[in-house]
Backbone as a ProteinNet text record, in pm:
[ID]
protein_1_A
[PRIMARY]
MNTARNVVLVHGGFVDGSGWQRVYHLLRQDGYNVRVVQNPTVSLEGDATATRQILQQLDGPTVLVGHSYGGAVISEAGTHPAVSALVYIAAFVPDKGESVNTLIANPPPGAPVPPILPPQDGFLFLDRDKFPASFAGDLPADEAQFMADSQVPWGVDALGGAVSEPAWRAKPSWYLVATDDRMIPPPAQRTMAERAGASVAEAAGSHSIYLSQPQAVADLIKQAAAGSR
[TERTIARY]
7996.9	8018.4	8016.7	8122.2	8130.1	8085	7997.3	7955.3	8058.8	8112.5	8213.2	8146.9	8207.4	8158.6	8258.1	8371.3	8471.8	8467	8479.7	8485.4	8599.3	8682	8789	8765	8760.7	8728.2	8853.2	8877.1	8998.5	8958	9008.6	8970.4	9052.9	9008.9	9077.6	9169.7	9197.9	9285.6	9212.9	9286.7	9240.1	9156.5	9119.1	9037.8	9100.2	9047.3	9097.6	8985.9	9017.3	8924	8800.3	8797.7	8681.7	8555.2	8572.4	8454.9	8371.9	8430	8357.2	8264.9	8257.5	8189.4	8043.7	7970.6	7828.2	7814.1	7896	7893.4	7935.5	8038	8088.6	7976	7900.7	7794.9	7683.1	7646.7	7542.9	7585.5	7710.2	7760	7770.8	7817.4	7828.3	7690.9	7591.6	7455.6	7406.5	7456.7	7417.8	7513.7	7602.2	7687.1	7819.2	7856.7	7984.5	8099.2	8212.9	8336.3	8408.6	8418	8462.8	8592	8683.6	8806	8820.9	8887.1	8912.5	9063.5	9113.5	9255.7	9281.3	9384.2	9427.4	9548.3	9522.4	9631.3	9724.1	9854.1	9945.6	9933.2	9885.1	9870.2	9998.5	10111.1	10240.1	10278.3	10253.3	10282.3	10179.7	10155	10063.2	10116.9	10246.5	10307.2	10285	10304	10284.8	10140.8	10047.1	9905.3	9860.9	9914.9	9884.4	9939.5	10056.6	10114.2	10027.9	9981.8	9895.1	9766.5	9714.4	9591.9	9616.1	9728.4	9759.4	9778.8	9831.6	9849.7	9715.3	9612.8	9479.8	9421.1	9440	9388.6	9449.3	9575.1	9643.8	9579.4	9509.2	9450.3	9317.2	9263	9128.7	9132.7	9035.3	9020.9	8898.6	8913.8	8800.3	8790.9	8696.6	8680	8652.9	8710	8700.4	8666	8569.9	8536.4	8622.7	8695.1	8784.3	8719.6	8701.1	8624.8	8714.1	8708.5	8788.2	8707.8	8729.9	8667.4	8773.3	8740.8	8826.9	8966	9072.6	9207.6	9216.7	9131.8	9128.1	9103.7	9044.1	9025.3	9157.2	9255.1	9389	9452.9	9431.1	9489.9	9434.2	9302.8	9245.3	9277.8	9298.1	9339.1	9476.5	9563.3	9698.5	9702.2	9632.8	9639.1	9542.3	9444.3	9338	9378.6	9502.6	9551.1	9577	9571.3	9588.7	9488.7	9532.1	9443.9	9316.9	9314.3	9193.6	9080.9	9114.7	9015.5	8932.5	8801.3	8710.1	8633.7	8624.7	8551.8	8603.3	8588.4	8630.5	8509	8501.4	8392.8	8453	8417.9	8467.8	8355.1	8380.5	8282.3	8330.7	8270.9	8314.8	8467.6	8524.8	8668.6	8740.2	8871.1	8957	8980.2	8986.1	9009.2	9123.1	9246.8	9358.9	9384.3	9429.7	9475.8	9626.4	9686.1	9829.6	9908.4	9998.9	10081.9	10017.1	9889.8	9819.9	9824.9	9809.5	9803.2	9684.8	9659.2	9556.9	9595.8	9723.3	9768.4	9733.1	9755	9725.4	9574.2	9496.2	9350.2	9286.9	9352.2	9295.1	9360.9	9450.1	9528	9441.4	9336.2	9251.7	9105.6	9062.7	8924	8826.8	8703.8	8603.3	8578.7	8545.7	8517.5	8405.2	8428.5	8326.2	8319.7	8404.9	8402.4	8452.3	8394.7	8443.9	8591.3	8664.9	8807.1	8822.7	8868.5	8887.3	8982.4	8950.8	9032.6	9158.2	9244.7	9368.8	9472.8	9531.2	9632.6	9767.4	9859.7	9993.7	10058.9	10143.8	10207.9	10287.5	10282.6	10364	10451.3	10580.8	10673.8	10632.6	10581.8	10547	10408.6	10323.5	10188.5	10085.9	9963.9	9855.3	9745.3	9679.5	9559.1	9455.2	9329.1	9223.7	9204.3	9168.1	9133.7	9023.4	9049.8	8954.6	8819.1	8819.9	8693.8	8611.3	8679.4	8608.4	8582.8	8642.3	8628.6	8482.8	8399.8	8263.2	8186.2	8189.6	8114.1	8169.2	8300.6	8361.8	8359.1	8380.6	8399.5	8276.4	8199	8093.3	7968.5	7925.7	7817	7682.2	7663.1	7534	7539.8	7643.8	7655	7621.3	7578.6	7555.7	7680.4	7658.7	7770.5	7876.5	7834.4	7933.4	8016.4	7953.7	8027.7	8127.5	8083.7	8173	8289.9	8263.5	8370.4	8470.4	8419.5	8510.1	8602.8	8547.9	8630.4	8737	8699	8793.8	8905.6	8870.5	8968.1	9048.5	9013.3	9086	9146.7	9179.2	9232.8	9361.2	9374.6	9497	9584	9707.9	9794.4	9805.1	9788.5	9789.6	9921.4	10003.5	10135	10131.7	10213.9	10224.7	10266.5	10350.4	10393.8	10278.8	10179.6	10062.9	9983.5	9967.8	9896.8	9971.1	10103.8	10183.7	10213.1	10174.2	10202.3	10124.8	10195.4	10132.4	10096.4	9979.8	9934.6	10014.6	10058.1	10140.1	10053	9970.2	9878.6	9740.1	9652.3	9521.8	9435.3	9393	9317.3	9185.2	9126.9	8995.7	9002	9120.6	9130.9	9113.3	9126.5	9115.5	9000.4	8942.7	8840.5	8717.3	8598.8	8475.1	8471.9	8409	8405.3	8266.3	8241.8	8118.3	8158.4	8071.6	8103.5	7978.7	7992.5	7884.7	7922.9	7844.8	7864.7	7791.1	7861.4	7800	7762	7633.2	7590.5	7608.5	7634.6	7656.3	7801.4	7891	8031.4	8097.5	8167	8239.2	8390.8	8434.5	8577.8	8618.3	8544.1	8564	8437.1	8441.1	8319.5	8245.6	8112.9	8036.4	8061.3	8075.8	8106.7	8238.2	8337	8464.1	8445.5	8363.3	8334.9	8271.5	8174.9	8107.3	8203.6	8292.9	8388.9	8483.5	8532.9	8623.9	8552.8	8428.5	8352.1	8325.7	8293	8266.3	8392.2	8503.4	8629.7	8663.9	8631.6	8662.3	8560.4	8452.8	8348.7	8272.7	8265.2	8202.1	8050	7987.2	7843	7819.8	7739.5	7730.4	7596.4	7603.3	7486.2	7511.6	7405.7	7420.4	7333.4	7380.6	7303.7	7334.3	7233.9	7254	7337.2	7452.4	7538.2	7664.5	7730.8	7857.2	7971.8	8093.3	8209.6	8210.8	8143.1	8131.6	8009.6	7976.1	7855.5	7859.8	7978.2	7989.3	7941.1	7939.3	7885.6	7739.5	7705	7568.9	7469.6	7518.1	7431.3	7490.2	7511.5	7578	7499.7	7367.7	7288.6	7310.8	7316.8	7343	7480.3	7577.2	7711.8	7712.2	7649.5	7644.2	7570.9	7463.1	7385.3	7469.9	7550.2	7633.6	7742.4	7797.6	7899.6	7839.1	7716.7	7650.9	7622.2	7590.7	7572.4	7703.7	7812.4	7942.1	7977	7943.9	7971.6	7892.8	7769.4	7685.1	7726.4	7782.3	7820.6	7964.8	8037	8178.8	8197.8	8308.4	8336.5	8484.9
26449.7	26412.9	26538.9	26558	26672.3	26631.4	26711.2	26687.1	26746.6	26662.8	26710.6	26793.9	26906.1	26989.4	26993.3	26926.5	26919.1	26781.2	26779.1	26653.6	26662.5	26557.7	26549	26425.3	26443.3	26337.4	26293.4	26162.4	26106.3	26010.6	26035.5	25952.2	25825	25734.6	25607.5	25607.7	25489	25475.3	25496.2	25536.3	25556.3	25683	25752.2	25873.3	25981.8	26104.8	26212.6	26266.1	26370.7	26420.1	26487.8	26520.6	26589.9	26505	26372.8	26286.2	26308.1	26373.3	26400.2	26521.8	26586.5	26715.4	26709.7	26605.9	26598.3	26581.1	26495.6	26477.3	26606.3	26669.6	26796.3	26899	26916.4	27017.9	26983.6	26855.7	26815.7	26846.6	26818.3	26845.2	26994.9	27068.1	27213.8	27276.8	27226.5	27278.4	27261.6	27160.2	27134	27196.6	27282.5	27359.5	27297.7	27187.9	27125.3	27197.8	27197.8	27252.1	27135.4	27136.4	27019.1	27048.8	26952.8	26959.2	26828.5	26837.1	26720	26703.7	26585.6	26555.3	26510	26566	26517.8	26426.7	26297.7	26201.8	26198.8	26200.4	26175.6	26032.5	25939.6	25796.6	25734.5	25776.8	25715.8	25615	25651.2	25561.6	25586.7	25485.1	25502.3	25607.4	25605	25701.6	25844.8	25864.7	25997	26043	25950.9	25987	26015.4	25941.2	25968.5	26104.9	26138.7	26269.9	26381.5	26363.9	26463.6	26482.1	26372.7	26379.4	26453.1	26423.2	26490.6	26641	26679.8	26822.1	26895.3	26830.8	26891.5	26892.9	26784.7	26778.8	26889	26920.6	27023.9	27161.4	27179.5	27310.4	27333.7	27231.7	27239.7	27243.5	27311.4	27316.8	27235.2	27153.8	27078.3	26938.5	26860	26721	26711.2	26610.6	26594.6	26451.1	26434.6	26303.3	26280.9	26170.5	26137.2	26026.6	26053.9	25966	25915.5	25785.4	25729.9	25638.8	25651.1	25561.9	25468.4	25340.7	25241.1	25238.5	25260.7	25268.1	25376.7	25478.8	25582.5	25525.9	25406.6	25341.9	25305.7	25264.4	25237.3	25366.7	25474.2	25603.4	25653	25646.5	25697.4	25605.4	25476.1	25385.3	25423	25470.3	25509.9	25651.5	25744.4	25885.7	25918.9	25832.1	25862.6	25861.9	25825.4	25835	25980.4	26069.8	26213.4	26255.8	26334	26367.4	26442.8	26507.7	26580.5	26487.9	26364.7	26272.6	26210	26230	26176.3	26054.1	26036.5	25922.7	25894.9	25769.3	25723.9	25673.3	25707.1	25657.6	25594.1	25468.2	25392.4	25377.6	25422.3	25414.1	25311.4	25191.8	25083.5	25077.4	25067.6	25089.7	24970.2	24969.6	24872.5	24917	24819.2	24848.2	24758.8	24794.6	24709.5	24712.6	24599.5	24591.2	24617.7	24614.1	24638.3	24540.8	24595.7	24513.5	24472	24504.5	24470.1	24585.5	24551.4	24649	24614.2	24699.5	24664.6	24535	24518.5	24396.6	24271.1	24274.1	24154.6	24131.4	24238.5	24224.3	24169.8	24192.8	24144.3	24015	23960	23843.7	23719.4	23705.2	23585.1	23625.3	23662.9	23705.3	23590.2	23620.3	23515.1	23444.1	23314.4	23240.9	23307.7	23323.3	23381.7	23532.9	23597.2	23743.5	23803.6	23917	23983.3	24022	24010.8	24047	24187.2	24284.2	24419.4	24418	24492.5	24489.5	24576	24540.2	24614.8	24566.9	24660.7	24627.3	24602.5	24534.1	24514.2	24648.5	24652.9	24779.7	24841	24974.2	25048.9	25146	25121	25208.1	25228.2	25122.1	25128.2	25180.4	25196.3	25247.2	25157.7	25163.8	25081.4	25167.8	25111.7	25169.2	25059	25099.4	25005.6	25009.5	24895.8	24888	24989.6	25081.9	25189.4	25136.3	25032.1	24980.1	24910.2	24852.8	24778.3	24863.1	24981.5	25069	25097.6	25142.9	25179.8	25067.9	24947.6	24837.9	24797.5	24803.4	24757.6	24862.7	24987.6	25092.9	25180.9	25195.5	25297.4	25250.7	25129.3	25068.3	25135	25218.7	25284.9	25434.3	25477.4	25617.1	25629.4	25749.3	25770	25734.3	25681.7	25630.8	25736.7	25860.8	25963.5	25999.9	25996.2	26025.3	25914	25790	25676.3	25677.9	25715.5	25719.1	25830.3	25943.4	26051.1	26003.7	25931	25878	25783.2	25700.4	25606.7	25680.9	25792.4	25866.6	25967	25985.5	26080.4	26010.5	25883.3	25804.2	25864.1	25848.1	25885.1	25759.5	25763	25645.7	25608.8	25481.3	25434.3	25361.2	25414.7	25358.8	25219.6	25131.9	24997.3	25003.7	25100.5	25114.4	25154.5	25223	25258.5	25133.3	25044	24919.7	24833.8	24841.2	24756.8	24817.9	24943.6	25009.8	24949.1	24906.8	24842.1	24945.3	24927	25015.1	24985.7	25090.4	25071.9	25054.5	25152.9	25144.4	25183.1	25086.4	25118.6	25202.3	25317.1	25410.5	25351.8	25260.7	25206.3	25120.9	25082.5	25006	25095.6	25227.2	25320.3	25419.4	25429	25530.3	25467.3	25525.3	25467.8	25479.3	25380.1	25380.5	25345	25390.8	25363.5	25310	25228.2	25168.2	25164.1	25210.1	25198.5	25091.6	24983.4	24875.4	24909.4	24904.8	24922.2	24783.5	24754.1	24615.8	24568	24660.7	24621	24643.8	24651.9	24681.8	24566.9	24601.4	24501.5	24521.5	24606.5	24625.2	24560.3	24590.2	24525.6	24446.9	24315	24235.2	24274	24291.4	24325.7	24232.1	24099	24014.7	24053.5	24093.4	24137.2	24268.2	24357.1	24482.4	24453.9	24364.1	24332.8	24270.1	24184	24119	24220.9	24313.5	24415.7	24507.3	24544	24632	24564.7	24435.2	24361.7	24351.5	24323.5	24312.8	24443.8	24555.2	24685.8	24729.6	24652.4	24691.8	24815.4	24834	24953.8	24945.3	25061.4	25072.1	25066.6	24971	24941.7	24984.7	25047.9	25075.4	25016.3	24986.2	24934	25014.4	25027.8	25097.3	25032.3	25029.1	24974.3	25072.7	25027.2	25116.2	25045.9	25103.6	25051.9	25097.7	25071.4	25119.7	25272.8	25335.1	25481.2	25530.1	25462.8	25496.4	25638.6	25690.7	25828.7	25928.5	25885.5	25967	25935	25806.4	25766.9	25779.9	25767.8	25776.4	25875.5	26001.1	26095.7	26122	26113.4	26139.4	26029.8	25904.6	25794.4	25810.5	25856	25877.4	25991.9	26103.2	26219.8	26186.7	26108.9	26073.5	25993.2	25900.1	25820	25905.5	25997.5	26086.8	26171.5	26217.2	26298.3	26214.5	26086.9	25997.9	25987.1	25971.6	25961.5	26091.3	26203.1	26333.3	26348	26305.7	26316.4	26217.9	26103.6	26001.4	26006.9	26105.7	26115.3	26138.8	26086	26106.4	26134.1
14636.4	14495.6	14409.1	14328.3	14239.2	14099.9	14040.9	13904	13809.4	13722	13627.8	13519.4	13486.7	13376.5	13261.6	13278.2	13172.1	13106.5	12975.2	12900.5	12799.3	12795.6	12696.7	12611.1	12479.3	12383.7	12309.5	12305.1	12244.4	12132.5	12011.2	11897.1	11890.2	11805.9	11788.1	11668.1	11614.8	11500.9	11369.1	11266.5	11129.1	11109.3	11217.3	11207.7	11294.8	11282.5	11367.2	11457.4	11532.5	11632.2	11577.2	11446.9	11390.8	11395.8	11405.5	11414.3	11539.4	11639	11763.9	11753.3	11638.7	11630.6	11677.1	11638.5	11677	11827.8	11886.2	12031.2	12100.8	12048	12101.9	12111.3	12003.3	12003	12101.4	12110.6	12206.3	12349.6	12381.4	12516.7	12542.7	12445.1	12460.4	12483.7	12415	12432.4	12575.5	12642.1	12780.9	12880.3	12833.6	12923.1	12961.1	12894.9	12926.4	12856.5	12920.7	12865.2	12798.2	12666.4	12592.1	12516	12520.8	12442.4	12363.4	12250.5	12166.4	12148.6	12178.1	12162	12018.4	11956.6	11825.5	11846.2	11858.4	11878	11757.3	11779.2	11667	11613.2	11696.9	11666	11612.3	11670.5	11638.2	11746.2	11872.7	11984.1	12094.4	12175.9	12288.1	12384.7	12410.2	12500.1	12449.7	12319.7	12262.7	12270.8	12249.3	12254.9	12397.8	12493	12633.6	12673.9	12624	12652.8	12594.4	12470.5	12407.7	12488.1	12542.1	12622.3	12753.4	12818.1	12944.3	12923.2	12808.4	12779.7	12778.5	12723.9	12723.3	12864.4	12938.5	13075.7	13161.9	13137.5	13214.8	13197.1	13087	13056.2	13128	13192	13248.8	13400.8	13458.9	13603.7	13644.8	13748.4	13801.4	13743.9	13796.5	13753.6	13603.1	13542.4	13397.4	13362.1	13270.4	13216.3	13093	13091.4	12980.9	12898.3	12768.8	12680.1	12567.6	12539	12431	12340.7	12209.8	12111.4	12054.7	12045.1	11982.3	12047.6	11971	12028.6	12135.9	12126.4	12229.8	12368	12375.2	12504	12569.5	12487.3	12541.3	12589.4	12512.4	12548.7	12681.6	12700	12825.7	12943.1	12914.9	13022.5	13074.8	12984.1	13021.4	13079.5	13014	13055.3	13168	13191	13286.9	13432.1	13460.5	13598.3	13638.2	13543	13571.3	13679.3	13778.5	13891.1	13853.5	13738.3	13697.2	13653.7	13617.7	13561.8	13672.9	13663.6	13764.7	13715.2	13584	13527.5	13387.9	13345.5	13213.9	13137.8	13008.7	12924.8	12800.2	12778.2	12663.9	12561.7	12438.5	12331.1	12228.9	12230.6	12141.2	12139.3	12258.8	12275.3	12337.4	12316.3	12383.4	12527.6	12617.9	12760.3	12808.5	12779.2	12818.3	12969	13019.9	13157.6	13158.1	13275.7	13288.7	13202.4	13122	13036.1	12905.4	12886.8	12763.1	12663.8	12537.3	12430	12339.9	12242.7	12143.8	12073.5	12045.2	11977.8	12056.8	12186.9	12265.8	12274.7	12274.8	12285.8	12158.1	12043.5	11917.4	11870.1	11951.5	11908.4	11887.1	11965.7	11956.5	11941.1	11819.8	11799.8	11820.2	11862.2	11877.2	11744.7	11748.9	11625.1	11546.2	11416.9	11331.1	11332.4	11411.3	11418.9	11287.7	11246.4	11125.5	11140.7	11032.8	11035.2	10977.1	11057.2	11003.9	10884.6	10778.8	10655.6	10666.2	10762.8	10784.1	10684.2	10610.3	10511.5	10579.3	10512.1	10569.9	10600.7	10703.5	10740.9	10626.6	10618.7	10524.4	10603.7	10608	10679.8	10825.7	10886.8	11028.3	11057.9	10955.1	10975.8	10907.4	10958.3	10906.4	10844.6	10743.8	10685.1	10671.4	10660.5	10623.1	10472	10417.2	10275.8	10246	10153	10124.6	10080	9997.9	9945.2	10051.8	10150.9	10255.3	10380	10385.4	10501.5	10536.9	10440	10478	10548.2	10494.3	10554.2	10690.4	10706.2	10830.9	10940.7	10905.5	11005.6	11021.8	10915.8	10916.7	10842.7	10872.3	10797.4	10810.7	10914.3	10932.4	10900.9	10831.7	10790.2	10641.5	10599.2	10455.8	10375.9	10255.4	10176	10150.6	10125.7	10095.1	10217.8	10334.9	10457.7	10488.3	10473.6	10497.6	10400	10274.9	10177.2	10208.4	10256.7	10297.2	10408.4	10505.5	10613	10558.2	10462.1	10402	10330	10266	10186.1	10267.8	10394.5	10480.3	10601.3	10583.2	10694	10751.5	10881.1	10951.1	10964.3	10920.5	10938.4	11086.7	11116.9	11255.9	11279.1	11368.2	11392.4	11453.7	11400.1	11456.2	11603.5	11637.6	11776.4	11868.7	11814.1	11895.6	11931.3	11834.3	11861.9	11962.5	11956.5	12044.7	12180.2	12200.6	12327	12442.6	12546.2	12660.9	12767.7	12827.4	12935.4	13061.5	13131.5	13251.5	13376.5	13407.1	13521.7	13472.8	13446.4	13388.8	13483	13433.1	13516.2	13563.9	13486	13523.8	13649.8	13691.1	13816	13938.9	13919.5	14032.1	14017	13897.4	13871.7	13808.6	13832.8	13778.3	13626.5	13563.8	13417.8	13365.9	13244.7	13171.3	13034.4	12973.4	12843.9	12756.8	12631.4	12533.1	12431.9	12428.3	12332.8	12203.5	12092.3	11960.9	11909.7	11905.9	11883	11738.9	11646.1	11506.2	11462.7	11558.9	11531.9	11456.1	11346.4	11268.4	11276.3	11370.4	11395.1	11527.3	11633.1	11763.3	11792.9	11792.6	11810.7	11939.5	11931.8	12052.2	12171.2	12151.2	12267.6	12334.8	12255.3	12312.6	12388.4	12335.2	12404.9	12541.7	12543.5	12670.4	12770.3	12722.3	12811.2	12873.6	12792.1	12844.1	12942.1	12910.1	12998.7	13133.2	13128.8	13253	13337.8	13274.7	13348	13418.4	13354.2	13411.5	13516.2	13531.4	13625.2	13580.1	13448.7	13393.6	13400.6	13408.3	13388.2	13237.7	13192	13049.1	12990.6	12874.2	12792.2	12654.5	12581.3	12446.7	12351.3	12227.8	12124.9	11990.7	11903.3	11769.5	11689.3	11644.5	11567.6	11525.9	11426.9	11376.5	11466.3	11421.8	11496	11501	11407.1	11404.1	11481.4	11589.9	11665.5	11720.7	11742.6	11791.3	11686	11559	11450.1	11421	11424.4	11387.7	11503	11626.3	11744.8	11845.5	11805.8	11896.5	12024.6	12017.8	12138.2	12242.4	12198.1	12291.1	12356.1	12277.7	12330.7	12430.7	12392.8	12482.7	12611.4	12601.4	12721.5	12819.8	12768.6	12858.5	12922.4	12845	12900.8	13012.6	12992.6	13096.8	13221.6	13202.3	13318	13395.7	13324.1	13389.1	13461.7	13401	13464.6	13593.2	13591.8	13711	13819.4	13777.1	13873.2	13916.3	13867.8	13901.8	14049.9	14099.9	14243	14261.1
[MASK]
+++++++++++++++++++++++++++++++++++++++++++++++++++++++++++++++++++++++++++++++++++++++++++++++++++++++++++++++++++++++++++++++++++++++++++++++++++++++++++++++++++++++++++++++++++++++++++++++++++++++++++++++++++++++++++++++++++++

């Protein structure tokens, strides 16, 4: 068994890769070689390509980590031979032929409805006023507001992009459930993690758990690195 020392972090929709900074520093302090993918978030195919470009730059086993929509990206790009393990952080885990759209089509009864505005020229935004409570409820108000005001347009085609060969069917996976998530219901997170056969951890946190609980996120990534095969 080879211990992975490389980690690649993939962000989700509405945000960019800078949100990984706290996790990045924790991993770097422990000697990991860390890269962050800046998804264009125009199409799933394009984001998977951007991820593979970063993977190509690294030597040795690599843990591929995705938050939210980033889970779809790592499911698609994780078939790359460098990837030894997958880590999903409050993320979507599509199977073959599934997309984020199909996974959110039938939310559990009573689940919070993310405040996604109607598409504008093929892209989505969250309602700025409702963003903090829905996406970042456990972050300081000024930080949550900055995230709301610096949103990345999320392409409708990215949501509709279907996974071709899900990497989690061939590679070991880990999943961190954010128990206070108001974007992806925790029961849905648990169902996806169970279907993937992932090793599951849970932590109290919002959809922005990678910002509010960076140590819990880093710890799970290190478990995946140690358990990679």
